[in-house]
Amino acid sequence: MSPHLTHRSRRGPTVAAAVLAFIMLVSACATPAAAPTLEPITVQDALGRTVTLDGPPQRIVIAGRANFMLNHAIYAFPEAPERVVALTRARQTTVPFLTLVEPAFEDKLQLTLESTAEEIAATQPDLVILKTMMKSTVGDALETVGIPVVYLSLETPEEYKRDLAVIGRLFANPERAAEVQRFYDDRVARIAAGLEGLAVSERPSALVLQTTAQDAAFTFEVPPMTWIQTQLIELAGGAPVWDAASQGGWSVVGLEQIAAWNPDAIFVISYFEPVDEVVTRLQADTSWQGLTAVREGRLFGFPGDFYSWDQADARWILGLMWTATKIHPDRFTDIDLRAEIEAFYGELYGLDRATLEADVLPLLTGDIAP
């Protein structure tokens, strides 16, 4: 027997065991694993429709207008980066923020506000998520070709609660939905506790104005009474001076009407021009200097970072806490907005302090310290 064969024979049991283990491993890998049994998922969406899916959707497309409100609620769930395969590049662009949450975000399919049902269907989704306003223009056509659609609203704190629960069901992660909801509930309750005992007569009058620059002048608009901008004022302990006449959307108002209201505080919103510059121009305008809010230093630029905090976007909770500190500074001296920003981005999106310092805080605008 050759020395080589003799050497192997002395280690035979060890080699045999190794070979046997290898064969068993290969055999296990070669045997197809049983496909996991998927439990059907049923949700009731914001339009009251019952939608049933075979299981958690694996190819989700977020499309249509106001989609950034959907994006930011959905991306508070850890499953979103893997499951969302396409979304829409909006005018208030969502890309810079979501690239912090998902480094590979730019590689996703990017739809436009004008993308048709056919273009959306070409992304091969097993679920499309739309705002409720998109049903007749896009959603109905998608369902005609057999693509499931779930509608979300996310326009008020109560709708946020309902729609977060729907998202949690779609991701089969109701625990995360409850966790996110607690983040909001805890802060709303904190504001309510700070306002305890406040009489109706003690609520300062307040006005919310969206501004749009037109040549050298501004156009001013007030929100409907049911919109979140109005609700932020009410939840923060203010008394809106405008009335229920503005129901269909933003309503234009003139300086004469603003002067007639003459509120204790004015909150200025500017989506497309720097709000700090807008406030500076208004403060310097002699026609504004007679207003109580301007004269007493209560003309505030609504803050924002990637997006303005007044909207029905995930950041509305930051907007509420900031508004409360402006309307009732004596009741909310304990609110540290820097800590709240850190908690928002950390708990909802997993951003660390270094990212916050480098990529979020430098973007702060409005009446808030950096």
Tab-separated table of C-alpha atoms in Angstrom:
chain	number	residue	atom	x	y	z
A	1	MET	CA	0.000	0.000	0.000
A	2	SER	CA	1.408	3.363	-0.888
A	3	PRO	CA	2.338	5.759	1.890
A	4	HIS	CA	-0.349	8.161	0.564
A	5	LEU	CA	-3.130	5.596	0.909
A	6	THR	CA	-1.818	4.411	4.236
A	7	HIS	CA	-1.859	7.988	5.548
A	8	ARG	CA	-5.502	8.417	4.499
A	9	SER	CA	-6.509	5.122	6.091
A	10	ARG	CA	-5.257	6.280	9.476
A	11	ARG	CA	-7.627	9.304	9.279
A	12	GLY	CA	-10.465	7.376	7.687
A	13	PRO	CA	-13.195	7.945	10.313
A	14	THR	CA	-12.602	11.710	10.333
A	15	VAL	CA	-12.669	11.971	6.548
A	16	ALA	CA	-15.723	9.766	6.329
A	17	ALA	CA	-17.568	11.894	8.827
A	18	ALA	CA	-16.702	15.024	6.907
A	19	VAL	CA	-17.772	13.496	3.603
A	20	LEU	CA	-21.041	12.315	5.133
A	21	ALA	CA	-21.723	15.789	6.526
A	22	PHE	CA	-20.979	17.317	3.125
A	23	ILE	CA	-23.352	14.900	1.344
A	24	MET	CA	-26.097	15.653	3.841
A	25	LEU	CA	-25.591	19.407	3.346
A	26	VAL	CA	-25.728	19.098	-0.443
A	27	SER	CA	-28.799	16.903	-0.192
A	28	ALA	CA	-30.528	19.402	2.051
A	29	CYS	CA	-29.728	22.252	-0.312
A	30	ALA	CA	-30.904	20.258	-3.315
A	31	THR	CA	-34.247	19.455	-1.739
A	32	PRO	CA	-36.682	22.293	-2.443
A	33	ALA	CA	-37.897	23.895	0.742
A	34	ALA	CA	-41.605	23.989	1.206
A	35	ALA	CA	-42.977	27.351	0.125
A	36	PRO	CA	-44.130	29.402	3.122
A	37	THR	CA	-47.868	29.568	3.528
A	38	LEU	CA	-48.966	33.165	3.095
A	39	GLU	CA	-51.856	34.396	5.150
A	40	PRO	CA	-54.245	36.663	3.227
A	41	ILE	CA	-54.228	40.285	4.364
A	42	THR	CA	-57.424	42.316	4.468
A	43	VAL	CA	-57.480	46.069	5.093
A	44	GLN	CA	-60.096	48.766	5.004
A	45	ASP	CA	-58.578	51.787	3.333
A	46	ALA	CA	-59.290	55.513	3.702
A	47	LEU	CA	-62.222	55.298	1.286
A	48	GLY	CA	-63.840	52.548	3.331
A	49	ARG	CA	-63.027	49.944	0.682
A	50	THR	CA	-62.131	46.400	1.757
A	51	VAL	CA	-58.980	45.219	-0.023
A	52	THR	CA	-57.749	41.622	0.310
A	53	LEU	CA	-54.261	40.546	-0.775
A	54	ASP	CA	-52.815	37.031	-0.931
A	55	GLY	CA	-50.089	38.059	1.510
A	56	PRO	CA	-47.775	40.968	2.343
A	57	PRO	CA	-47.110	42.836	-0.932
A	58	GLN	CA	-43.546	42.511	-2.193
A	59	ARG	CA	-43.609	45.125	-4.973
A	60	ILE	CA	-45.247	48.313	-3.745
A	61	VAL	CA	-45.543	51.435	-5.881
A	62	ILE	CA	-46.403	54.815	-4.335
A	63	ALA	CA	-47.849	57.039	-7.026
A	64	GLY	CA	-49.925	60.139	-7.708
A	65	ARG	CA	-50.060	63.600	-6.209
A	66	ALA	CA	-49.159	64.500	-2.610
A	67	ASN	CA	-47.176	61.267	-2.583
A	68	PHE	CA	-44.448	62.569	-0.265
A	69	MET	CA	-47.003	62.422	2.554
A	70	LEU	CA	-47.421	58.721	1.762
A	71	ASN	CA	-43.685	58.161	1.362
A	72	HIS	CA	-42.759	59.513	4.764
A	73	ALA	CA	-45.438	57.574	6.620
A	74	ILE	CA	-44.552	54.342	4.805
A	75	TYR	CA	-40.791	54.762	5.254
A	76	ALA	CA	-41.251	54.850	9.028
A	77	PHE	CA	-41.562	51.057	8.632
A	78	PRO	CA	-38.341	49.010	8.267
A	79	GLU	CA	-39.822	46.919	5.445
A	80	ALA	CA	-40.240	49.919	3.124
A	81	PRO	CA	-36.772	50.034	1.513
A	82	GLU	CA	-37.072	46.448	0.332
A	83	ARG	CA	-40.747	46.437	-0.624
A	84	VAL	CA	-41.186	49.853	-2.275
A	85	VAL	CA	-39.956	49.506	-5.860
A	86	ALA	CA	-41.142	52.810	-7.347
A	87	LEU	CA	-42.414	56.185	-6.207
A	88	THR	CA	-43.003	59.643	-7.549
A	89	ARG	CA	-40.697	62.616	-7.795
A	90	ALA	CA	-42.861	65.461	-6.555
A	91	ARG	CA	-42.499	69.214	-6.786
A	92	GLN	CA	-41.627	69.299	-3.117
A	93	THR	CA	-38.966	66.720	-3.873
A	94	THR	CA	-38.802	63.712	-1.604
A	95	VAL	CA	-35.451	62.449	-2.852
A	96	PRO	CA	-32.920	64.220	-0.564
A	97	PHE	CA	-34.644	63.066	2.624
A	98	LEU	CA	-35.269	59.468	1.621
A	99	THR	CA	-31.692	59.010	0.458
A	100	LEU	CA	-30.748	59.353	4.135
A	101	VAL	CA	-33.171	56.590	5.068
A	102	GLU	CA	-32.300	54.326	2.133
A	103	PRO	CA	-28.873	54.810	0.481
A	104	ALA	CA	-30.038	52.918	-2.638
A	105	PHE	CA	-33.086	55.136	-3.016
A	106	GLU	CA	-31.890	56.838	-6.208
A	107	ASP	CA	-31.822	53.437	-7.934
A	108	LYS	CA	-35.560	53.009	-7.558
A	109	LEU	CA	-37.937	53.676	-10.425
A	110	GLN	CA	-39.014	57.312	-10.405
A	111	LEU	CA	-42.494	58.161	-11.648
A	112	THR	CA	-43.776	61.667	-12.322
A	113	LEU	CA	-46.938	63.453	-11.269
A	114	GLU	CA	-48.211	62.893	-14.789
A	115	SER	CA	-47.513	59.131	-14.880
A	116	THR	CA	-50.523	57.277	-16.274
A	117	ALA	CA	-52.044	54.039	-15.039
A	118	GLU	CA	-50.293	52.255	-17.919
A	119	GLU	CA	-46.902	53.608	-16.858
A	120	ILE	CA	-47.529	52.628	-13.247
A	121	ALA	CA	-48.666	49.148	-14.298
A	122	ALA	CA	-45.423	48.717	-16.258
A	123	THR	CA	-43.503	48.675	-12.953
A	124	GLN	CA	-45.221	45.325	-12.224
A	125	PRO	CA	-46.569	46.170	-8.775
A	126	ASP	CA	-48.549	43.787	-6.633
A	127	LEU	CA	-49.924	46.839	-4.802
A	128	VAL	CA	-50.228	50.537	-5.614
A	129	ILE	CA	-50.750	53.043	-2.792
A	130	LEU	CA	-52.423	56.343	-3.678
A	131	LYS	CA	-53.893	59.359	-1.942
A	132	THR	CA	-57.682	59.308	-1.924
A	133	MET	CA	-57.836	62.147	-4.462
A	134	MET	CA	-56.297	59.875	-7.124
A	135	LYS	CA	-59.112	57.322	-7.384
A	136	SER	CA	-60.878	58.563	-10.493
A	137	THR	CA	-57.790	59.719	-12.383
A	138	VAL	CA	-55.487	56.734	-11.798
A	139	GLY	CA	-56.787	54.203	-9.301
A	140	ASP	CA	-59.867	53.033	-11.169
A	141	ALA	CA	-57.840	52.305	-14.296
A	142	LEU	CA	-55.288	50.286	-12.312
A	143	GLU	CA	-57.994	48.147	-10.772
A	144	THR	CA	-59.520	47.577	-14.189
A	145	VAL	CA	-56.343	45.705	-15.209
A	146	GLY	CA	-56.287	43.733	-11.959
A	147	ILE	CA	-53.765	45.708	-9.892
A	148	PRO	CA	-54.827	46.122	-6.241
A	149	VAL	CA	-54.962	49.697	-4.937
A	150	VAL	CA	-55.053	50.927	-1.349
A	151	TYR	CA	-55.986	54.559	-0.691
A	152	LEU	CA	-54.611	56.522	2.255
A	153	SER	CA	-55.548	60.025	3.369
A	154	LEU	CA	-53.139	61.049	6.163
A	155	GLU	CA	-54.657	64.527	6.314
A	156	THR	CA	-55.422	64.875	10.046
A	157	PRO	CA	-54.104	63.378	13.302
A	158	GLU	CA	-57.081	61.004	13.447
A	159	GLU	CA	-56.547	59.891	9.856
A	160	TYR	CA	-52.873	59.341	10.619
A	161	LYS	CA	-53.848	56.893	13.350
A	162	ARG	CA	-56.162	54.962	11.038
A	163	ASP	CA	-53.781	54.935	8.067
A	164	LEU	CA	-50.696	53.944	10.085
A	165	ALA	CA	-52.641	50.877	11.209
A	166	VAL	CA	-53.371	50.051	7.543
A	167	ILE	CA	-49.691	50.353	6.639
A	168	GLY	CA	-48.824	48.101	9.555
A	169	ARG	CA	-51.227	45.465	8.224
A	170	LEU	CA	-49.776	45.687	4.711
A	171	PHE	CA	-46.284	45.070	6.074
A	172	ALA	CA	-47.560	42.429	8.543
A	173	ASN	CA	-45.987	44.603	11.224
A	174	PRO	CA	-48.760	45.977	13.453
A	175	GLU	CA	-46.259	46.322	16.295
A	176	ARG	CA	-44.338	48.978	14.394
A	177	ALA	CA	-47.584	50.787	13.552
A	178	ALA	CA	-48.438	50.905	17.251
A	179	GLU	CA	-44.932	52.109	18.099
A	180	VAL	CA	-45.105	54.962	15.588
A	181	GLN	CA	-48.576	55.897	16.766
A	182	ARG	CA	-47.371	56.065	20.367
A	183	PHE	CA	-44.734	58.580	19.273
A	184	TYR	CA	-47.513	60.874	18.069
A	185	ASP	CA	-49.966	60.144	20.867
A	186	ASP	CA	-47.429	60.872	23.606
A	187	ARG	CA	-46.694	64.317	22.218
A	188	VAL	CA	-50.293	65.242	21.526
A	189	ALA	CA	-51.114	64.256	25.097
A	190	ARG	CA	-48.213	66.344	26.359
A	191	ILE	CA	-49.593	69.425	24.632
A	192	ALA	CA	-53.105	68.712	25.922
A	193	ALA	CA	-51.760	68.410	29.469
A	194	GLY	CA	-49.959	71.728	29.134
A	195	LEU	CA	-53.215	73.416	28.122
A	196	GLU	CA	-55.241	71.941	30.970
A	197	GLY	CA	-57.415	74.556	32.641
A	198	LEU	CA	-57.120	77.010	29.739
A	199	ALA	CA	-60.393	78.868	29.269
A	200	VAL	CA	-61.736	79.563	25.800
A	201	SER	CA	-61.299	83.284	26.457
A	202	GLU	CA	-57.610	82.712	27.170
A	203	ARG	CA	-56.869	81.293	23.745
A	204	PRO	CA	-54.905	83.878	21.729
A	205	SER	CA	-56.318	84.628	18.294
A	206	ALA	CA	-54.179	83.269	15.489
A	207	LEU	CA	-54.007	83.332	11.713
A	208	VAL	CA	-52.312	80.903	9.320
A	209	LEU	CA	-51.302	82.355	5.954
A	210	GLN	CA	-49.764	80.558	3.020
A	211	THR	CA	-47.773	83.031	0.916
A	212	THR	CA	-46.931	82.886	-2.761
A	213	ALA	CA	-44.697	85.459	-4.399
A	214	GLN	CA	-46.047	87.111	-7.536
A	215	ASP	CA	-43.616	89.631	-8.966
A	216	ALA	CA	-43.002	92.145	-6.170
A	217	ALA	CA	-46.142	91.229	-4.205
A	218	PHE	CA	-47.479	88.291	-2.227
A	219	THR	CA	-50.719	86.390	-2.456
A	220	PHE	CA	-52.111	85.225	0.886
A	221	GLU	CA	-54.339	82.207	1.480
A	222	VAL	CA	-55.996	80.602	4.496
A	223	PRO	CA	-56.655	76.864	4.874
A	224	PRO	CA	-60.037	75.155	5.263
A	225	MET	CA	-61.194	74.696	8.836
A	226	THR	CA	-60.885	70.915	8.524
A	227	TRP	CA	-57.258	70.914	7.356
A	228	ILE	CA	-54.320	70.104	9.561
A	229	GLN	CA	-52.980	73.683	9.500
A	230	THR	CA	-56.135	74.801	11.306
A	231	GLN	CA	-56.056	71.823	13.637
A	232	LEU	CA	-52.473	72.595	14.666
A	233	ILE	CA	-53.592	76.039	15.853
A	234	GLU	CA	-56.504	74.562	17.792
A	235	LEU	CA	-54.503	71.694	19.310
A	236	ALA	CA	-51.813	74.191	20.358
A	237	GLY	CA	-54.344	76.320	22.260
A	238	GLY	CA	-55.018	79.065	19.735
A	239	ALA	CA	-58.264	80.458	18.333
A	240	PRO	CA	-58.357	80.640	14.512
A	241	VAL	CA	-59.685	83.997	13.320
A	242	TRP	CA	-60.781	82.818	9.892
A	243	ASP	CA	-64.044	80.942	9.516
A	244	ALA	CA	-65.606	77.885	7.942
A	245	ALA	CA	-66.239	79.664	4.641
A	246	SER	CA	-62.998	78.215	3.242
A	247	GLN	CA	-63.922	74.558	2.763
A	248	GLY	CA	-62.734	73.494	-0.677
A	249	GLY	CA	-59.056	74.397	-0.460
A	250	TRP	CA	-56.783	77.343	0.229
A	251	SER	CA	-58.792	80.587	-0.020
A	252	VAL	CA	-57.263	83.898	-1.066
A	253	VAL	CA	-57.542	86.774	1.405
A	254	GLY	CA	-56.384	90.364	1.132
A	255	LEU	CA	-54.556	92.645	3.516
A	256	GLU	CA	-57.776	94.472	4.321
A	257	GLN	CA	-59.292	91.255	5.671
A	258	ILE	CA	-56.095	90.380	7.539
A	259	ALA	CA	-56.130	93.824	9.168
A	260	ALA	CA	-59.791	93.384	10.125
A	261	TRP	CA	-58.973	90.098	11.836
A	262	ASN	CA	-55.852	91.644	13.442
A	263	PRO	CA	-54.889	88.438	15.278
A	264	ASP	CA	-52.542	88.143	18.246
A	265	ALA	CA	-50.236	85.861	16.229
A	266	ILE	CA	-49.695	85.222	12.522
A	267	PHE	CA	-48.056	82.046	11.212
A	268	VAL	CA	-46.583	82.371	7.724
A	269	ILE	CA	-46.141	79.342	5.468
A	270	SER	CA	-44.008	79.426	2.337
A	271	TYR	CA	-43.488	76.222	0.375
A	272	PHE	CA	-41.398	77.501	-2.513
A	273	GLU	CA	-39.683	80.719	-1.312
A	274	PRO	CA	-37.489	80.902	1.815
A	275	VAL	CA	-39.911	81.632	4.640
A	276	ASP	CA	-37.326	83.709	6.518
A	277	GLU	CA	-37.076	86.109	3.578
A	278	VAL	CA	-40.871	86.309	3.316
A	279	VAL	CA	-41.214	87.230	7.000
A	280	THR	CA	-38.447	89.829	6.747
A	281	ARG	CA	-40.204	91.490	3.810
A	282	LEU	CA	-43.544	91.538	5.620
A	283	GLN	CA	-42.002	93.020	8.765
A	284	ALA	CA	-40.476	95.815	6.690
A	285	ASP	CA	-43.741	96.538	4.864
A	286	THR	CA	-45.333	99.663	6.351
A	287	SER	CA	-48.810	98.323	5.575
A	288	TRP	CA	-48.085	95.378	7.889
A	289	GLN	CA	-46.450	97.281	10.713
A	290	GLY	CA	-49.759	98.380	12.210
A	291	LEU	CA	-50.869	94.785	12.800
A	292	THR	CA	-50.755	93.650	16.422
A	293	ALA	CA	-48.808	90.478	15.596
A	294	VAL	CA	-46.117	92.414	13.726
A	295	ARG	CA	-45.913	95.229	16.240
A	296	GLU	CA	-45.556	92.822	19.172
A	297	GLY	CA	-43.136	90.399	17.536
A	298	ARG	CA	-45.550	87.538	16.893
A	299	LEU	CA	-45.237	87.208	13.121
A	300	PHE	CA	-43.718	83.751	12.823
A	301	GLY	CA	-42.283	81.885	9.863
A	302	PHE	CA	-43.459	78.283	10.047
A	303	PRO	CA	-40.373	76.065	10.395
A	304	GLY	CA	-39.279	73.316	8.092
A	305	ASP	CA	-36.302	71.198	7.120
A	306	PHE	CA	-36.760	69.010	4.064
A	307	TYR	CA	-40.453	69.960	4.195
A	308	SER	CA	-42.518	72.577	5.985
A	309	TRP	CA	-43.834	71.341	9.335
A	310	ASP	CA	-47.377	72.646	8.787
A	311	GLN	CA	-48.431	69.949	6.322
A	312	ALA	CA	-50.160	66.606	6.661
A	313	ASP	CA	-46.731	65.028	6.419
A	314	ALA	CA	-45.060	62.963	9.145
A	315	ARG	CA	-43.542	66.227	10.483
A	316	TRP	CA	-46.886	67.639	11.595
A	317	ILE	CA	-46.065	66.556	15.148
A	318	LEU	CA	-42.995	68.820	15.120
A	319	GLY	CA	-45.220	71.594	13.796
A	320	LEU	CA	-47.667	71.077	16.651
A	321	MET	CA	-45.005	71.246	19.343
A	322	TRP	CA	-43.427	74.349	17.799
A	323	THR	CA	-46.819	76.075	17.421
A	324	ALA	CA	-47.643	75.419	21.077
A	325	THR	CA	-44.388	77.074	22.179
A	326	LYS	CA	-45.259	80.167	20.128
A	327	ILE	CA	-48.891	80.516	21.193
A	328	HIS	CA	-48.279	79.663	24.865
A	329	PRO	CA	-44.560	80.124	25.563
A	330	ASP	CA	-45.219	80.267	29.313
A	331	ARG	CA	-46.926	76.853	29.343
A	332	PHE	CA	-44.324	74.988	27.282
A	333	THR	CA	-40.954	76.130	28.594
A	334	ASP	CA	-40.003	72.473	29.026
A	335	ILE	CA	-40.218	71.625	25.311
A	336	ASP	CA	-36.756	71.253	23.815
A	337	LEU	CA	-37.347	71.399	20.059
A	338	ARG	CA	-33.809	70.269	19.278
A	339	ALA	CA	-34.431	67.126	21.348
A	340	GLU	CA	-37.775	66.618	19.611
A	341	ILE	CA	-36.162	66.835	16.177
A	342	GLU	CA	-33.579	64.283	17.243
A	343	ALA	CA	-36.292	61.967	18.603
A	344	PHE	CA	-38.390	62.322	15.442
A	345	TYR	CA	-35.604	61.380	13.040
A	346	GLY	CA	-34.079	58.820	15.363
A	347	GLU	CA	-37.176	56.921	16.471
A	348	LEU	CA	-39.131	57.086	13.230
A	349	TYR	CA	-36.327	56.802	10.673
A	350	GLY	CA	-33.279	55.485	12.503
A	351	LEU	CA	-31.030	58.467	11.748
A	352	ASP	CA	-28.141	58.916	14.172
A	353	ARG	CA	-26.955	62.154	15.742
A	354	ALA	CA	-24.075	62.583	13.287
A	355	THR	CA	-26.486	62.413	10.336
A	356	LEU	CA	-28.813	64.819	12.083
A	357	GLU	CA	-25.994	67.302	12.618
A	358	ALA	CA	-24.704	67.006	9.065
A	359	ASP	CA	-27.846	66.634	6.977
A	360	VAL	CA	-30.920	67.815	8.884
A	361	LEU	CA	-30.182	70.687	11.263
A	362	PRO	CA	-28.455	72.836	8.603
A	363	LEU	CA	-31.729	72.818	6.633
A	364	LEU	CA	-33.849	74.336	9.396
A	365	THR	CA	-35.721	77.460	8.367
A	366	GLY	CA	-38.404	79.551	9.999
A	367	ASP	CA	-38.692	80.923	13.484
A	368	ILE	CA	-36.599	78.258	15.174
A	369	ALA	CA	-33.063	78.296	16.509
A	370	PRO	CA	-30.661	76.048	14.549
